mmCIF file of C-alpha atoms in Angstrom:
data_model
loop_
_atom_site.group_PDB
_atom_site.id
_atom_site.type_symbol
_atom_site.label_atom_id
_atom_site.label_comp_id
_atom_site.label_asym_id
_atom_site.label_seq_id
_atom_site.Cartn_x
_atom_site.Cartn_y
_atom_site.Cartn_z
ATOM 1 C CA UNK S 252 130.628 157.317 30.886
ATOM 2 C CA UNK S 253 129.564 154.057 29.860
ATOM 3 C CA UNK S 254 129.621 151.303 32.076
ATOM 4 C CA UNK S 255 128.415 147.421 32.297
ATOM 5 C CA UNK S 256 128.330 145.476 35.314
ATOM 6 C CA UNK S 257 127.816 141.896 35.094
ATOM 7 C CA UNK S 258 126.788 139.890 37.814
ATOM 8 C CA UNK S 259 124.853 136.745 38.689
ATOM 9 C CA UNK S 260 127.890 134.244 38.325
ATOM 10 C CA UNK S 261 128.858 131.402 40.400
ATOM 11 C CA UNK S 262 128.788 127.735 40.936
ATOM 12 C CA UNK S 263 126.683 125.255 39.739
ATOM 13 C CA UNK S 264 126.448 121.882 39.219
ATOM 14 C CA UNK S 265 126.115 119.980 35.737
ATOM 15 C CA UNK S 266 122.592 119.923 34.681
ATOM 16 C CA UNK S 267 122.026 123.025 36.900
ATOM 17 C CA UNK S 268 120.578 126.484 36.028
ATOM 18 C CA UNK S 269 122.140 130.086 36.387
ATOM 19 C CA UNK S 270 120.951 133.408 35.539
ATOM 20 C CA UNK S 271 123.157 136.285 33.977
ATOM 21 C CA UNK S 272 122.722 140.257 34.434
ATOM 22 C CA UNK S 273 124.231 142.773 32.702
ATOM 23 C CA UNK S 274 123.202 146.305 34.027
ATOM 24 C CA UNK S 275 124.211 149.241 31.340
ATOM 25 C CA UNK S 276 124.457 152.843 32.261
ATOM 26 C CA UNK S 277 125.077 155.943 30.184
ATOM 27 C CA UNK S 278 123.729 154.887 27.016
ATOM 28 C CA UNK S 279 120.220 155.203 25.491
ATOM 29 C CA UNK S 280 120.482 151.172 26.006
ATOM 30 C CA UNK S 281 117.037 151.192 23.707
ATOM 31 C CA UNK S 282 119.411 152.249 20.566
ATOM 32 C CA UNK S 283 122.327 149.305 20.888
ATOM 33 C CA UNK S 284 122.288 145.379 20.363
ATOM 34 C CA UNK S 285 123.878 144.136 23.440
ATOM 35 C CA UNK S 286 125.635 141.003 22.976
ATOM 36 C CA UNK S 287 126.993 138.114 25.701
ATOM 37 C CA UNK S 288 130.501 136.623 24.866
ATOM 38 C CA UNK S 289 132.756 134.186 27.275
ATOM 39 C CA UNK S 290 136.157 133.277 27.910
ATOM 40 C CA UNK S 291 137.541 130.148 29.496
ATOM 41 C CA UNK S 292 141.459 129.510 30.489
ATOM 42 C CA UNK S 293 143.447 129.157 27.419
ATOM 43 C CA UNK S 294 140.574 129.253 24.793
ATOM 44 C CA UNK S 295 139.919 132.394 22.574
ATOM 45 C CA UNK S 296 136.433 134.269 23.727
ATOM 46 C CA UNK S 297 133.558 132.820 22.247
ATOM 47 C CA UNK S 298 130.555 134.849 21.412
ATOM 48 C CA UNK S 299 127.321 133.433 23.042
ATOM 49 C CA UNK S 300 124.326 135.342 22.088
ATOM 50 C CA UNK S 301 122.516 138.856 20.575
ATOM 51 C CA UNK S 302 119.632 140.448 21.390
ATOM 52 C CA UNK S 303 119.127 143.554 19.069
ATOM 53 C CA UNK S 304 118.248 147.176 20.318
ATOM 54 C CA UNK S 305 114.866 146.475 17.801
ATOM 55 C CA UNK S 306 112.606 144.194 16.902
ATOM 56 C CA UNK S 307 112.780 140.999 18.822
ATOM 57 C CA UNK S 308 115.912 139.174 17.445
ATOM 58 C CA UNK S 309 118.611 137.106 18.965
ATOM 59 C CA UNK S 310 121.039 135.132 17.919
ATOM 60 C CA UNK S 311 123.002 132.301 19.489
ATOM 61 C CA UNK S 312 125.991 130.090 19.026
ATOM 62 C CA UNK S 313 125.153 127.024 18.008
ATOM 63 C CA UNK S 314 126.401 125.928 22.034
ATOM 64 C CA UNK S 315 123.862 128.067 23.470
ATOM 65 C CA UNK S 316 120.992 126.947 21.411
ATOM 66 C CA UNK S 317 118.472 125.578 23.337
ATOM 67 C CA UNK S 318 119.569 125.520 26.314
ATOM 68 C CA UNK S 319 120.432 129.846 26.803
ATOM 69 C CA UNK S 320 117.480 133.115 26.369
ATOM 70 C CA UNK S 321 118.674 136.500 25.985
ATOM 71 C CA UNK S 322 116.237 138.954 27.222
ATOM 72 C CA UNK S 323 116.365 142.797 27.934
ATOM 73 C CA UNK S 324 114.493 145.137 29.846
ATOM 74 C CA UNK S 325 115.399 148.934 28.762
ATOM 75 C CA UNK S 326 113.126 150.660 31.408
ATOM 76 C CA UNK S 327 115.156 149.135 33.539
ATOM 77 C CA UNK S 328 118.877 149.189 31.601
ATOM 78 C CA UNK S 329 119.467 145.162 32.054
ATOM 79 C CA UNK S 330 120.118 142.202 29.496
ATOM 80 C CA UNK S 331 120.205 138.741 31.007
ATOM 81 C CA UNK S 332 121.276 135.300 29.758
ATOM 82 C CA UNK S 333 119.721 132.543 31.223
ATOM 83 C CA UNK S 334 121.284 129.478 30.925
ATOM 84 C CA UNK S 335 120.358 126.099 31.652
ATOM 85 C CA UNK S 336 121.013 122.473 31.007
ATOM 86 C CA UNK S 337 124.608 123.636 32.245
ATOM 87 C CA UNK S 338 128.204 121.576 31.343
ATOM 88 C CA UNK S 339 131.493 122.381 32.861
ATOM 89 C CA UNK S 340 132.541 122.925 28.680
ATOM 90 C CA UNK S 341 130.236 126.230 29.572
ATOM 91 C CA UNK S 342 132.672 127.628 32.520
ATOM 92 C CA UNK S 343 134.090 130.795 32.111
ATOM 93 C CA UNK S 344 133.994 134.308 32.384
ATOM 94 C CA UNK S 345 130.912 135.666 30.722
ATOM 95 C CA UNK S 346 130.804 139.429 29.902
ATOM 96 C CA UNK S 347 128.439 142.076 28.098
ATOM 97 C CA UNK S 348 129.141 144.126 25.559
ATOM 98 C CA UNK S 349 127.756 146.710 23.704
ATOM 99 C CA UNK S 350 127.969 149.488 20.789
ATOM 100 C CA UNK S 351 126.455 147.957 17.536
ATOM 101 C CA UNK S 352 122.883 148.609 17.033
ATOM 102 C CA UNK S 353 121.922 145.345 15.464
ATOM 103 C CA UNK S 354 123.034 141.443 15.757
ATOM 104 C CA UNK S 355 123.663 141.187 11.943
ATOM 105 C CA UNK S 356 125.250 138.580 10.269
ATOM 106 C CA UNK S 357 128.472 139.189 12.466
ATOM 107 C CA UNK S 358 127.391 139.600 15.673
ATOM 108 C CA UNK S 359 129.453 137.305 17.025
ATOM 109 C CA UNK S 360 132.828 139.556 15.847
ATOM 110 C CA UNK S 361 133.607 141.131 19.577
ATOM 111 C CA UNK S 362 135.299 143.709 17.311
ATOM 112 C CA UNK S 363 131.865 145.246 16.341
ATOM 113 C CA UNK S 364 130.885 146.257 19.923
ATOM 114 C CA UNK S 365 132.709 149.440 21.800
ATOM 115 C CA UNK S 366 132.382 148.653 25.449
ATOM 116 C CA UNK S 367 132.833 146.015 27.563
ATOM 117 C CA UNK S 368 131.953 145.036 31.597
ATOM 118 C CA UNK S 369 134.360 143.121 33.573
ATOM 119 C CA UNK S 370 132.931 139.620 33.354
ATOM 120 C CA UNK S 371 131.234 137.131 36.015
ATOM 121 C CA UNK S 372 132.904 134.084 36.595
ATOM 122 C CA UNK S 373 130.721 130.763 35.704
ATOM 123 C CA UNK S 374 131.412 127.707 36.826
ATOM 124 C CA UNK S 375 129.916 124.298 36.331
ATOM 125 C CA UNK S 376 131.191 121.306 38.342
ATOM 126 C CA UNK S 377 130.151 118.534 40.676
#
């Protein structure tokens, strides 16, 4: 059974700093892209970054840029997201996803990835 657990959430001031897990069990993680994607009240989900199962590349919404790195460690099964330089426009829930094996041209298209974790609640206000 696949499963994706999220954590690392909370609340954080503007300006402030907050690092994302996603832990990802029973898959050969080293195989699949993994991708971050958020949701806030009312708003459509948004995808926020890519980190492919090869070679070194990410991707990022133009609203991550610069201020968000993807990383994964497959020894250890994890992607994270760290994000800094945080706004309240970046609250929301923030979840993993996986099932593609690259972040092609569409990697932002949640359709393209087969399973999902829960999501961890961001928030960013004073």
């Amino acid at each position: 059974q696949v499963q994706l657990v999220e954590s690392g959430g909370g609340l954080v001031q503007p300006g402030g700093s907050l690092k994302l897990s996603c832990v990802v069990s029973g898959i050969a993680l080293e195989r699949y892209a993994v991708g971050w994607f958020r949701q806030a009240p009312g708003k459509e989900r948004q995808a926020v970054s890519c980190i492919s199962s090869k070679f070194g590349i990410v991707m990022y919404a133009d609203s991550a840029k610069g201020r968000f790195t993807i990383s994964r460690d497959n020894v250890e099964g994890t992607v994270s997201l760290q994000m800094s330089s945080l706004t309240p426009e970046d609250s929301a829930v923030y979840s993993c996803a996986t099932g593609s094996t690259r972040c092609g041209t569409t990697w932002s298209e949640a359709s393209l990835y087969t399973y999902w974790g829960q999501g961890t609640q961001v928030t960013v206000s004073s």
